[in-house]
Coordinates of C-alpha atoms in Angstrom, one line a residue:
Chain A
X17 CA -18.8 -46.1 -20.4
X18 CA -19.4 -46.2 -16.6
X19 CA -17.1 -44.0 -14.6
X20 CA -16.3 -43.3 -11.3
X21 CA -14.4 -40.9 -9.0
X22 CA -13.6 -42.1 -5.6
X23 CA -12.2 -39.3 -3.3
X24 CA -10.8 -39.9 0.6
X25 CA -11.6 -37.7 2.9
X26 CA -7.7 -37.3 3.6
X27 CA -6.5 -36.9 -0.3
X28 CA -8.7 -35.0 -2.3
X29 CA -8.1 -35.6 -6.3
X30 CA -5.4 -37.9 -6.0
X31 CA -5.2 -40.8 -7.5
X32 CA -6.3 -43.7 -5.7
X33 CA -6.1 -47.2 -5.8
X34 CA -9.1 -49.0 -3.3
X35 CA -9.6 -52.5 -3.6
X36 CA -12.4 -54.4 -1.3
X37 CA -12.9 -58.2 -0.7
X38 CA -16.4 -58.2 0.1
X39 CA -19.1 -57.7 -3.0
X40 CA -20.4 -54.5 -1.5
X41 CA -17.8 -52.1 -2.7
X42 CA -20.0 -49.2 -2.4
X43 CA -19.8 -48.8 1.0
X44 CA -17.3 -47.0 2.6
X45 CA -18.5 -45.9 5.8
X46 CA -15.6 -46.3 8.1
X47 CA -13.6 -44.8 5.3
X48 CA -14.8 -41.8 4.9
X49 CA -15.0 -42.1 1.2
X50 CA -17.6 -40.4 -0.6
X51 CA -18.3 -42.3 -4.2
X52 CA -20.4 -41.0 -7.0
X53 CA -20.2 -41.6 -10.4
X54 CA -19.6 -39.1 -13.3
X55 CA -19.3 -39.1 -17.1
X56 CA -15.6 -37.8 -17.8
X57 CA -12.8 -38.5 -19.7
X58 CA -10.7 -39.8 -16.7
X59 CA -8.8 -42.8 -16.9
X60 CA -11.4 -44.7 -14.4
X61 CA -11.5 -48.4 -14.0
X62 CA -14.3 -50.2 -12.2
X63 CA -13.9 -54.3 -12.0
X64 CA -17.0 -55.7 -10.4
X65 CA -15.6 -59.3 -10.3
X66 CA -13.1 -58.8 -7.6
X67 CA -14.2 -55.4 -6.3
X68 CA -10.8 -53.3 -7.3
X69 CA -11.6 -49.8 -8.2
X70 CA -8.9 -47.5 -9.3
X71 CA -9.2 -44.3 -10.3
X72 CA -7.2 -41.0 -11.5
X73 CA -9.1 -38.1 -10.2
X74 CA -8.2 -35.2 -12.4
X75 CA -8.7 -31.5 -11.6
X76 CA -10.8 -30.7 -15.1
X77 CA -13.7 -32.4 -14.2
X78 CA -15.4 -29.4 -12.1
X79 CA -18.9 -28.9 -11.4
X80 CA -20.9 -26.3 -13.3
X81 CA -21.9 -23.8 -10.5
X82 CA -25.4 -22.0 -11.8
X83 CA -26.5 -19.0 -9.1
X84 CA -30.2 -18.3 -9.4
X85 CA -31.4 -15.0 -6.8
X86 CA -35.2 -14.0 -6.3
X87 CA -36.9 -12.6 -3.4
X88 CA -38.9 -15.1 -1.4
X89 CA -42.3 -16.1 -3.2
X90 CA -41.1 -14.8 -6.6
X91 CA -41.2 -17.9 -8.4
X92 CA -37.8 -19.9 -7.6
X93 CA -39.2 -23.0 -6.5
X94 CA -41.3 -23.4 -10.6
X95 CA -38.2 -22.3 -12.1
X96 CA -35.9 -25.1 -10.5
X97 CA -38.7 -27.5 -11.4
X98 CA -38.7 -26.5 -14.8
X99 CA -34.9 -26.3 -14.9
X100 CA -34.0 -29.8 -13.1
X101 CA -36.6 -31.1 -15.6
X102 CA -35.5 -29.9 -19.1
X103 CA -32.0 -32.4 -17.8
X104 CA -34.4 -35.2 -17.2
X105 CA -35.5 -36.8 -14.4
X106 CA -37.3 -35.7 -11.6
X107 CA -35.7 -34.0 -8.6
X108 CA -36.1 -35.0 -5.3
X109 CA -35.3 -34.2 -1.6
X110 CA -32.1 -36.2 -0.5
X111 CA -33.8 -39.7 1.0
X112 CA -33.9 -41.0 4.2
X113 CA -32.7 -37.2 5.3
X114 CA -33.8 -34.5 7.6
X115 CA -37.7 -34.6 5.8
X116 CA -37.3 -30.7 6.5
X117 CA -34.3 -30.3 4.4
X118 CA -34.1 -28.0 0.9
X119 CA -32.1 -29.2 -1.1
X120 CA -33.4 -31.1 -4.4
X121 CA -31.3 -34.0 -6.4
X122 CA -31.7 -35.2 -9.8
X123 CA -29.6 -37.4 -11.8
X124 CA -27.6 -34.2 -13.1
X125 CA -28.5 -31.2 -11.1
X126 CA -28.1 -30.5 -7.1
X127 CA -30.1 -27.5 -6.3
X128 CA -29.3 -26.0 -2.7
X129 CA -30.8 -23.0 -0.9
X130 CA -28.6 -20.3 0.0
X131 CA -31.2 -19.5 3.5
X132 CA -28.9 -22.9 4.7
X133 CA -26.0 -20.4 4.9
X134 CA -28.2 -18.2 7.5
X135 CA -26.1 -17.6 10.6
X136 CA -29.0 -16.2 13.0
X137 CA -31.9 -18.1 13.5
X138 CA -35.4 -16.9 13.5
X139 CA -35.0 -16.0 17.3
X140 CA -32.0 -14.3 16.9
X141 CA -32.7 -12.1 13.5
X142 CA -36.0 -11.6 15.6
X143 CA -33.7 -10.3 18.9
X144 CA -31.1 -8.3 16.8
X145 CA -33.8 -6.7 14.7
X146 CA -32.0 -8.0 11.6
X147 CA -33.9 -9.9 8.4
X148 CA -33.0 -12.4 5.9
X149 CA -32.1 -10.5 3.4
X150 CA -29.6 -8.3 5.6
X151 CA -25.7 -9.5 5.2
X152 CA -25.3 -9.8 8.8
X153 CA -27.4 -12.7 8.9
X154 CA -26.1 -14.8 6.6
X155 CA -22.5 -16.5 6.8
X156 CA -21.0 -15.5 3.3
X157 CA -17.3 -17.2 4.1
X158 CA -19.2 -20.1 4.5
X159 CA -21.3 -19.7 1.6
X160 CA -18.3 -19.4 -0.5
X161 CA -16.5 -22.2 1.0
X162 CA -18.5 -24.5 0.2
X163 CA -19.6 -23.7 -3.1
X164 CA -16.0 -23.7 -3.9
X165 CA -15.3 -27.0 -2.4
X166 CA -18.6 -28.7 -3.8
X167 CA -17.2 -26.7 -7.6
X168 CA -13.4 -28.6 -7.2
X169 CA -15.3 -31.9 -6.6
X170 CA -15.1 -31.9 -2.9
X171 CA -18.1 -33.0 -1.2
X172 CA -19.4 -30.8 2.1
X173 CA -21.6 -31.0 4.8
X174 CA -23.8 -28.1 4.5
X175 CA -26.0 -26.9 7.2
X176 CA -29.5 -26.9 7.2
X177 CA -32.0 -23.8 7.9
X178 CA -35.2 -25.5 8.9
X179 CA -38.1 -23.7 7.7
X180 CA -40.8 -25.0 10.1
X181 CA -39.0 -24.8 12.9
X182 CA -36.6 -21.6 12.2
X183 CA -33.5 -23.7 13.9
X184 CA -30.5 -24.8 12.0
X185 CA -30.6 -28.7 11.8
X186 CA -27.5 -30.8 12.3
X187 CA -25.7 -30.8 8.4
X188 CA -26.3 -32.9 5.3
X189 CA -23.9 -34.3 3.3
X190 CA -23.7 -32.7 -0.4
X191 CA -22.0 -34.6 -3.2
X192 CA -20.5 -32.7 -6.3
X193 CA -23.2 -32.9 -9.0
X194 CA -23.2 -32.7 -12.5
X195 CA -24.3 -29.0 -12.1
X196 CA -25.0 -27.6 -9.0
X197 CA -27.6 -24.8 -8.6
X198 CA -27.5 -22.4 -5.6
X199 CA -30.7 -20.2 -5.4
X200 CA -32.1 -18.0 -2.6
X201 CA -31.7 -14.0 -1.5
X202 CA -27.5 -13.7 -2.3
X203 CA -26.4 -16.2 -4.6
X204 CA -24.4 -13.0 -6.5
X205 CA -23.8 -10.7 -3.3
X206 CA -20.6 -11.8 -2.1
X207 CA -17.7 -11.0 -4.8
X208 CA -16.3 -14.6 -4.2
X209 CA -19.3 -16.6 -4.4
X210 CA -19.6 -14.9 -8.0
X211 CA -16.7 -15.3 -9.7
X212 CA -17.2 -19.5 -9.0
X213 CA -20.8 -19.1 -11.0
X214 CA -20.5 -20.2 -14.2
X215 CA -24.5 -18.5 -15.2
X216 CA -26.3 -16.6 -12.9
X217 CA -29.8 -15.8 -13.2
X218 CA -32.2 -13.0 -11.5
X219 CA -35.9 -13.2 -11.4
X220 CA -37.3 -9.2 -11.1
X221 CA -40.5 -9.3 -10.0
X222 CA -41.9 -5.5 -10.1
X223 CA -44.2 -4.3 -7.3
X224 CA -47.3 -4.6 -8.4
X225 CA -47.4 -7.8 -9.6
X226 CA -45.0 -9.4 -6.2
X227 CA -48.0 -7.4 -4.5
X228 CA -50.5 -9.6 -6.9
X229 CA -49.0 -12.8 -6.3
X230 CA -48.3 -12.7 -2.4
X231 CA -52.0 -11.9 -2.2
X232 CA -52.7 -15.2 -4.1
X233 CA -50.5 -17.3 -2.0
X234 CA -51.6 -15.7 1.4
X235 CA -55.4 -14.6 1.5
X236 CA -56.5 -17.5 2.3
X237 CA -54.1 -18.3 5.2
X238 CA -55.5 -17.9 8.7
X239 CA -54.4 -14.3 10.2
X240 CA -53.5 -12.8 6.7
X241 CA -55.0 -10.0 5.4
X242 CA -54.7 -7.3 2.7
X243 CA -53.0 -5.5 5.0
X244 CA -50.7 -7.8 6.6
X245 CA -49.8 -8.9 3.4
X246 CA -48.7 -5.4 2.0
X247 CA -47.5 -4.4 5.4
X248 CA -44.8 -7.4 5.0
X249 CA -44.2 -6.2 1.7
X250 CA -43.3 -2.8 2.8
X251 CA -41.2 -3.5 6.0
X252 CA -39.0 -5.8 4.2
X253 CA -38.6 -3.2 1.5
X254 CA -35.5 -1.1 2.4
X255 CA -33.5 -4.6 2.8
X256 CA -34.5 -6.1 -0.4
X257 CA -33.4 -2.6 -2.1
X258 CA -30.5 -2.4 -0.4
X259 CA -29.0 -5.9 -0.7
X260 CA -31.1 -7.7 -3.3
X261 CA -32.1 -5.9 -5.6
X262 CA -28.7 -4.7 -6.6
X263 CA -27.5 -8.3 -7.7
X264 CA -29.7 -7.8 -10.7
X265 CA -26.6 -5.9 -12.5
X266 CA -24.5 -9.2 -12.2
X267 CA -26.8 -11.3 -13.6
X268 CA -26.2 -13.0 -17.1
X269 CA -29.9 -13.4 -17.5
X270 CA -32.6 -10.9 -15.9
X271 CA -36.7 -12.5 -16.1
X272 CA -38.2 -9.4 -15.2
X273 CA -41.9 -9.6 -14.5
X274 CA -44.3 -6.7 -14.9
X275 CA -48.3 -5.9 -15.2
X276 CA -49.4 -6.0 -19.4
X277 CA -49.6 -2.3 -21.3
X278 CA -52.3 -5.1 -23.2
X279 CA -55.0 -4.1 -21.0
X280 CA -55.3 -0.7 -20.0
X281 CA -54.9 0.1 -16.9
X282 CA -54.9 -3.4 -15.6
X283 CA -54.2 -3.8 -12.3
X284 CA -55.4 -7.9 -11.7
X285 CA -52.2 -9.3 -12.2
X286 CA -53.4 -12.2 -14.0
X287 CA -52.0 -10.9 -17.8
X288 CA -48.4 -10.3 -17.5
X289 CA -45.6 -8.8 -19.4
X290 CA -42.2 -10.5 -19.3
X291 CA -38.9 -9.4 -20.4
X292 CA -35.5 -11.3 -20.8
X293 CA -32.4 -9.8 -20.7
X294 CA -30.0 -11.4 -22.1
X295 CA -26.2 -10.2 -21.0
X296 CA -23.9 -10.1 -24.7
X297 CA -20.5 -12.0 -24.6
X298 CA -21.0 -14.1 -22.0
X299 CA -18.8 -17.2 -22.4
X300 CA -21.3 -20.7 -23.9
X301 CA -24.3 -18.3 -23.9
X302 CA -25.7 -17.0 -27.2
X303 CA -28.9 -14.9 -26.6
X304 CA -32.2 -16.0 -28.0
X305 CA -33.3 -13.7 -31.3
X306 CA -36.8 -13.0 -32.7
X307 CA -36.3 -12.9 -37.0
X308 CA -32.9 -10.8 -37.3
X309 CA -30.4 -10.8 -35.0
X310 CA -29.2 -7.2 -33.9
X311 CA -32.1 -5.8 -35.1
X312 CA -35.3 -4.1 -33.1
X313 CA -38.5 -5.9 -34.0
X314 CA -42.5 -5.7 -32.6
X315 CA -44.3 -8.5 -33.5
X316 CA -47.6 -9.4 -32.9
X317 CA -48.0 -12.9 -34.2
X318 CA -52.2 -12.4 -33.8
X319 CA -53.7 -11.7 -37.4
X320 CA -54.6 -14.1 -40.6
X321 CA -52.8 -17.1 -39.6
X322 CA -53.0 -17.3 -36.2
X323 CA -56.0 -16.0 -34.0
X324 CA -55.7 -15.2 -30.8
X325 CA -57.8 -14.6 -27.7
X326 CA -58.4 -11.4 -25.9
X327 CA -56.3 -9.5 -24.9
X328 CA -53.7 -11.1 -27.6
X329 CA -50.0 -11.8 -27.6
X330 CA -47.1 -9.4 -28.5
X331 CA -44.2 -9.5 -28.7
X332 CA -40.8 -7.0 -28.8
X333 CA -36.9 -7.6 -29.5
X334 CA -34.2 -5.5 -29.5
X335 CA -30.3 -4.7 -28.3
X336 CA -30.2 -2.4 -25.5
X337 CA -28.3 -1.4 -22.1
X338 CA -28.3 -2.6 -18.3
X339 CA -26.7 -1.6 -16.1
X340 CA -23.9 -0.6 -19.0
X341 CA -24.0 -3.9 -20.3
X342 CA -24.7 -5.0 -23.6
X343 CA -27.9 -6.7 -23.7
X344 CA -30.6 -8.5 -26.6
X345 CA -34.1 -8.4 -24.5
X346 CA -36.8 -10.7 -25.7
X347 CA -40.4 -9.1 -24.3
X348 CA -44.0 -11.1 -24.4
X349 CA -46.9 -9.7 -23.4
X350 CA -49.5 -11.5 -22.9
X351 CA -50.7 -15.3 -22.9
X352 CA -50.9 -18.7 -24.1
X353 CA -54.5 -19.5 -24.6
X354 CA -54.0 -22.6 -27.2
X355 CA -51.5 -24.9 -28.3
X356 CA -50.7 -23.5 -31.8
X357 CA -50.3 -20.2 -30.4
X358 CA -47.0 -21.4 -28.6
X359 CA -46.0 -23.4 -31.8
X360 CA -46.1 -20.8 -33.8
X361 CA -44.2 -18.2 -31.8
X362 CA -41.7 -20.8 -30.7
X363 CA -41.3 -21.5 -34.6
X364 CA -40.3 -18.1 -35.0
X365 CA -37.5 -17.4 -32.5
X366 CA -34.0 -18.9 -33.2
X367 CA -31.0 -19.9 -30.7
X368 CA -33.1 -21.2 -28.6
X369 CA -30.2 -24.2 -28.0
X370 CA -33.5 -27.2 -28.6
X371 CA -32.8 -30.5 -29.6
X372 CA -35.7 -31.1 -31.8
X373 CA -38.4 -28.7 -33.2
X374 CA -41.0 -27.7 -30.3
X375 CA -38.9 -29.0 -27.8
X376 CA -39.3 -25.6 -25.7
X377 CA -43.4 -26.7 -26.7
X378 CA -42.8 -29.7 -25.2
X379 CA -41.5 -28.8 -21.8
X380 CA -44.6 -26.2 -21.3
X381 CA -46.8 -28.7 -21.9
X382 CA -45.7 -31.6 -19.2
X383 CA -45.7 -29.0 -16.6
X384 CA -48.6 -26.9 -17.7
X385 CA -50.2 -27.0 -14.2
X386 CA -47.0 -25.3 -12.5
X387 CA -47.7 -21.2 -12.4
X388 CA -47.1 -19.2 -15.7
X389 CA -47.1 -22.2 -17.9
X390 CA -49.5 -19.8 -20.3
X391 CA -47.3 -16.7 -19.8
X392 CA -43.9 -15.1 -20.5
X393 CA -42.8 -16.2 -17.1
X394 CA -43.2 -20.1 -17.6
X395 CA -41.5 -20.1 -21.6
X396 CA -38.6 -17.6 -20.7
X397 CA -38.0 -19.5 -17.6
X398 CA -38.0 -23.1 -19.9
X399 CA -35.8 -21.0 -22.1
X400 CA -33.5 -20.1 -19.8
X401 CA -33.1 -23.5 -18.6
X402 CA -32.5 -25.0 -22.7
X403 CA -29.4 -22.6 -22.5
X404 CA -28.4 -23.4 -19.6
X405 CA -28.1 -27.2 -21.0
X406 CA -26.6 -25.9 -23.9
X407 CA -24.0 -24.6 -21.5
X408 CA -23.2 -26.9 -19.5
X409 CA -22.7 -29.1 -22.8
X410 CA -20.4 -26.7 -24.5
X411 CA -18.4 -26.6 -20.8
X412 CA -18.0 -30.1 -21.4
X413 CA -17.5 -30.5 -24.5
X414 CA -14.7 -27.7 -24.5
X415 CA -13.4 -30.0 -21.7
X416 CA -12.8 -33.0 -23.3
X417 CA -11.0 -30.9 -26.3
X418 CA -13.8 -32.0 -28.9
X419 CA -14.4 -29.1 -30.8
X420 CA -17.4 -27.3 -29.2
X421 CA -21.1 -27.6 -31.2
X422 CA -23.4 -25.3 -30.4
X423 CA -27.1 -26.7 -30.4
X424 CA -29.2 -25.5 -33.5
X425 CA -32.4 -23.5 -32.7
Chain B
X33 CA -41.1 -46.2 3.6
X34 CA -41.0 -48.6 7.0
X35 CA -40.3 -45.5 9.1
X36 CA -44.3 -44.2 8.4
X37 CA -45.7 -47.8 9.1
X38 CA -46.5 -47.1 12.6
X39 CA -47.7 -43.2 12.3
X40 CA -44.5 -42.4 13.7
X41 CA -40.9 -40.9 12.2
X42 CA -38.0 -43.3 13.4
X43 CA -34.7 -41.5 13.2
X44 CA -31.4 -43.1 14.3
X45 CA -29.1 -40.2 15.3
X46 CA -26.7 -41.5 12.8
X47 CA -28.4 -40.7 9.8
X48 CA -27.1 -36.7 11.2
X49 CA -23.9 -37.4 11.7
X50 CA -20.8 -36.3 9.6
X51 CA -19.7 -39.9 9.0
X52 CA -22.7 -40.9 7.9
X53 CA -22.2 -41.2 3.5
X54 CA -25.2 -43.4 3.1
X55 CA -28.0 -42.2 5.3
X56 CA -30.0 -45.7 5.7
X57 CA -33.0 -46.2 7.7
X58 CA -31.6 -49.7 9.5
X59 CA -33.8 -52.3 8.8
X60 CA -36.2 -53.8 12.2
X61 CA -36.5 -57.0 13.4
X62 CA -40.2 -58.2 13.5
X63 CA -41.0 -58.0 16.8
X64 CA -40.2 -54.2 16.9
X65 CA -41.5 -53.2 13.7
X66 CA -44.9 -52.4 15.6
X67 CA -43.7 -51.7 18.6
X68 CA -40.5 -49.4 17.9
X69 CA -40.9 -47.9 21.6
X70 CA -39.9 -51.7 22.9
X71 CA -36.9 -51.6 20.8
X72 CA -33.9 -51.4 23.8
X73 CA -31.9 -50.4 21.0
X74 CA -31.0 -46.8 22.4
X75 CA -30.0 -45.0 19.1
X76 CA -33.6 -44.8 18.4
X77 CA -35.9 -42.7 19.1
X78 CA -40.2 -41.5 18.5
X79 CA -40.7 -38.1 17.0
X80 CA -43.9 -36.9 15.9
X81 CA -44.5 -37.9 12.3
X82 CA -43.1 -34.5 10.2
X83 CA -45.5 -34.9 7.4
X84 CA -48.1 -32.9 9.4
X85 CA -46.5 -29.4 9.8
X86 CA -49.6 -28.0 8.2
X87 CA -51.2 -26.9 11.0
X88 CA -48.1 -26.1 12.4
X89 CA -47.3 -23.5 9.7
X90 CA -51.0 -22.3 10.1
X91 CA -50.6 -21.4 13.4
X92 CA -47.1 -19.8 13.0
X93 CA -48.2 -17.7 9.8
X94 CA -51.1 -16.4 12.0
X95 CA -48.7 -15.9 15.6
X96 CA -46.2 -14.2 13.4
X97 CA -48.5 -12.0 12.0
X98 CA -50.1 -10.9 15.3
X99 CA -46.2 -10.6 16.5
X100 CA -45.1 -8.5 14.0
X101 CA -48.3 -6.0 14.6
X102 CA -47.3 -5.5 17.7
X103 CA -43.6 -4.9 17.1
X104 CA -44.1 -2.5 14.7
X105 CA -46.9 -0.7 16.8
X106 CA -44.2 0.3 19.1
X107 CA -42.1 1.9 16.5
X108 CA -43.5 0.9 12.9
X109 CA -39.6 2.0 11.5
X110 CA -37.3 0.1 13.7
X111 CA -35.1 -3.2 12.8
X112 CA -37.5 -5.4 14.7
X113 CA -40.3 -4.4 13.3
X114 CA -38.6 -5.5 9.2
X115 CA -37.9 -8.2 11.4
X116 CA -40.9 -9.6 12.4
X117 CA -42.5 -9.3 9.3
X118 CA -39.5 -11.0 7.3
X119 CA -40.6 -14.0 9.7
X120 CA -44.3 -13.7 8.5
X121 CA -42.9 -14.0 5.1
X122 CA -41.1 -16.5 5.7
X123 CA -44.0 -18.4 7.4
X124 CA -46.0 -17.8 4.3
X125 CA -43.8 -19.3 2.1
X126 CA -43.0 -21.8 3.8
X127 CA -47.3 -22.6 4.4
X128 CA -47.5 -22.7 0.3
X129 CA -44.3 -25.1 -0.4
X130 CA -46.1 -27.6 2.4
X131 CA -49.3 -27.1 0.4
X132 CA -47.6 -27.7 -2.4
X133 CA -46.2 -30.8 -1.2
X134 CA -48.8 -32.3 0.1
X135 CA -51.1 -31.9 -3.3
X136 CA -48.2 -33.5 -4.9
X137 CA -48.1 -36.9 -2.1
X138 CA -51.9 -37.2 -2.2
X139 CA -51.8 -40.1 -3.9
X140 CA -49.4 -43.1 -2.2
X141 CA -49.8 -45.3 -5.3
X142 CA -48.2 -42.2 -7.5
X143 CA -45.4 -41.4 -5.2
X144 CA -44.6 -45.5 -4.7
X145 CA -44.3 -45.5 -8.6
X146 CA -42.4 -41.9 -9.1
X147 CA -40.1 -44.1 -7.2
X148 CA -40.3 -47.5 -8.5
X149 CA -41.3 -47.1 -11.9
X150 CA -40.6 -50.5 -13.2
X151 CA -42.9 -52.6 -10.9
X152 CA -45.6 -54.2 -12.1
X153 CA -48.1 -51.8 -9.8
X154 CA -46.7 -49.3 -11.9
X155 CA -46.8 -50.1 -15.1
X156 CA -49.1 -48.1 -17.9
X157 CA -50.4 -49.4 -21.4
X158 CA -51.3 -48.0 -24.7
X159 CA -54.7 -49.3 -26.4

């Protein structure tokens, strides 16, 4: 059934009773009513043949908040792709807005970056000697604000960091979605913006291979070098250890990205070992298992059934500690040279929240060409984003009081 | 989209504003839609089309990088030097994700049907 929530600007989730005599009844412009449509349980009422909608706003229908923190050029940008995708749909940049703006809207996901919250611009980090990733130049009360506004189904207009130009661009209005996605340097530094995540995720890339990868994104651009490029690396160092790095402890999921042990003394970057760690007891989250749950477990699904390709595949589960938290970690090392390579080992991991078998098969496949498709990096990261689904299904399920199903593996 | 017809990005100052719920490009008459400079409707006005920044990023990646050399020559520890090499990073980035973006557009006829998959134009068969 077709629902709706219609909130004025002056009474937010009150019940409301609007009722137009013209057909378009979308448009509320001098009203200052922002309309959207959600699938709730709300006593909503839309009549199309004389324009009267009514509605009950309730406070249970909130948005899922998911926070998602990585350094810049660490892979965010594939990992909302993959994510906004495994919901459906393909996300987009809000239309006919500021062409320069970040944020990305799908049918159920908004995904917004956190560098809109920056409260220097480029000239004045550059004059106060401050960078991104430092506190001071970000606007936190904001930040949290918002994110709690946009969470109680409040819609906000959230400024814009342009990219190109380094300026702050006049704001964009940001509807509460489905499930809202903040990513960027601090989506877990401030204590308030935390508590309002309901899943927070931290890509760890180590060293060597953030070395590797910037080197692959930047050689070829005019005025780069090898040096330049570990030169930036280094200078922004004691920042990203000091206030990014640290968020890493807060995260319910940790994709942490380092060189294979595969290859000895490998230093290319191109074969990759991946870990997830997966936080224990976290509320609608059940971590992913390889064969017994609990249990610690190498496997190296290469031999008589299934052939692999140099330098192979393996694999390693177990319980363990982080940051004195229970955790399960999943570690691949390795890659994905053929299709029933990815069957098989998907075949053999359970609580992966699919809908139908190969499902997380499936996903790599559409988007093979985006990075780590063949890799650690691309299946934990489609992972990651089935239980995320999984979720946001039991948060809603749990929500309308049906008894809460958890997806089968 | 209209706006691109002419090589140009119209922007009405309204689509920016805080009352504006339903951003719309507002529609031309004919004898402007060529000519948007004779429109003597004043809430509109000619940037240079956005789509381009390539070059633009280019040439900031490479400034920022000469910048941040000489920051850090005069004192390779100090705030501005992290500075100006967090705005080389940020350059850099922001170079790829404008790459990326533009191998995505390259073809109009995909991006028309990523939009409007239901048109005719758009439309796909099995043998």
């Amino acid at each position: 059934m077709a629902v709706c929530t219609v909130y004025t600007a002056q009474s937010l989730n009150s019940t409301c009773s609007i009722s137009t005599p013209s057909k378009s009844h979308l448009r509320f412009h001098q009203k200052q009513v922002i309309f959207y449509t959600k699938r709730t349980n709300n006593k909503t009422r839309i009549s199309t043949s004389n324009n009267i909608i009514t509605c009950s706003a309730g406070g249970d229908e909130k948005t899922v908040v998911i926070g998602l923190a990585a350094d810049s050029g660490c892979g965010k940008s594939t990992f909302m792709r993959r994510l906004t995708s495994v919901f459906g749909g393909a996300a987009e940049p809000p239309k006919g807005g500021n062409p320069d703006s970040n944020t990305l809207i799908s049918d159920m996901t908004t995904v917004i970056c956190l560098d809109d919250y920056h409260s220097l611009d480029r000239t004045g980090r550059k004059e106060k000697g401050v960078t991104a990733l430092d506190p001071r130049a970000n606007d936190f009360d904001l930040m949290y604000e918002q994110v709690k506004a946009i969470k109680e189904g409040v819609a906000v207009d959230k400024p814009i960091y342009n990219h190109v130009t380094g300026l702050l661009d006049p704001p964009e209005l940001i509807k509460p979605p489905k499930i809202l996605v903040i990513e960027g340097l601090h989506p877990m530094f401030d204590e308030r913006v935390r508590e309002l995540l309901d899943f927070s995720i931290y890509l760890d890339i180590s060293n060597e291979v953030k070395f590797a990868w910037k080197i692959q994104r930047d050689m070829a651009e005019r005025g780069h070098s090898l040096e330049s490029i570990k030169a930036s690396i280094e200078a922004r160092k004691p920042d990203f250890d000091a206030y990014i790095d640290p968020q890493k402890q807060y995260a319910d999921a940790v994709i942490e990205v380092l060189p294979t042990q595969l290859i000895p003394d490998d230093n290319e970057g191109k074969v990759l070992r991946v870990k997830l760690i997966m936080k224990e007891g976290v509320k609608n989250f059940n971590p992913v298992y390889l064969f017994d749950e609990g249990s610690t477990i190498s496997w190296i699904p290469c031999g008589r059934k299934l052939t692999c390709s140099y330098p192979g595949i393996k694999f390693t589960y177990g319980p363990d500690t982080y940051f004195g938290n229970e955790v399960s970690v999943l570690e691949m090392d390795g890659q994905f040279d053929r299709l029933d390579e990815l069957i098989y080992v998907e075949s053999h991991l359970s609580n992966l929240s699919t809908k139908f078998y190969g499902e997380v098969t499936q996903q790599m496949l559409k988007h093979a060409d985006f990075p780590g498709s063949n890799n650690g990096t691309g299946f934990f990261q489609t992972i990651v984003g089935l239980k995320i689904r999984d979720l946001y299904e039991q948060i809603v399920a749990s929500r309308a009081g049906a008894p809460v199903t958890a997806a089968k593996a | 989209m209209a706006s691109s017809i002419a090589g140009v990005n119209l922007t009405t100052p309204a689509i920016l504003s805080k009352s504006s719920d339903f951003p719309k490009i507002h529609p031309f008459n004919f004898p402007t839609l060529n000519n948007p400079w004779k429109n003597k409707n004043r809430k509109m006005y000619v940037a240079p089309l956005s789509a381009t920044p390539d070059n633009k990023l280019s040439d900031l990646v490479a400034e920022s990088v000469k910048e941040a050399e000489q920051a850090c020559a005069d004192d390779p520890v100090s705030g501005e030097c992290a500075a100006a090499w967090d705005v080389v990073e940020e350059a850099s980035a922001a170079a790829s994700h404008a790459r990326d973006r533009k191998k995505e557009s390259s073809d109009p006829l995909e991006n028309y049907c990523k939009d409007n998959p239901e048109t005719d134009e758009c439309r796909t068969y099995d043998n």
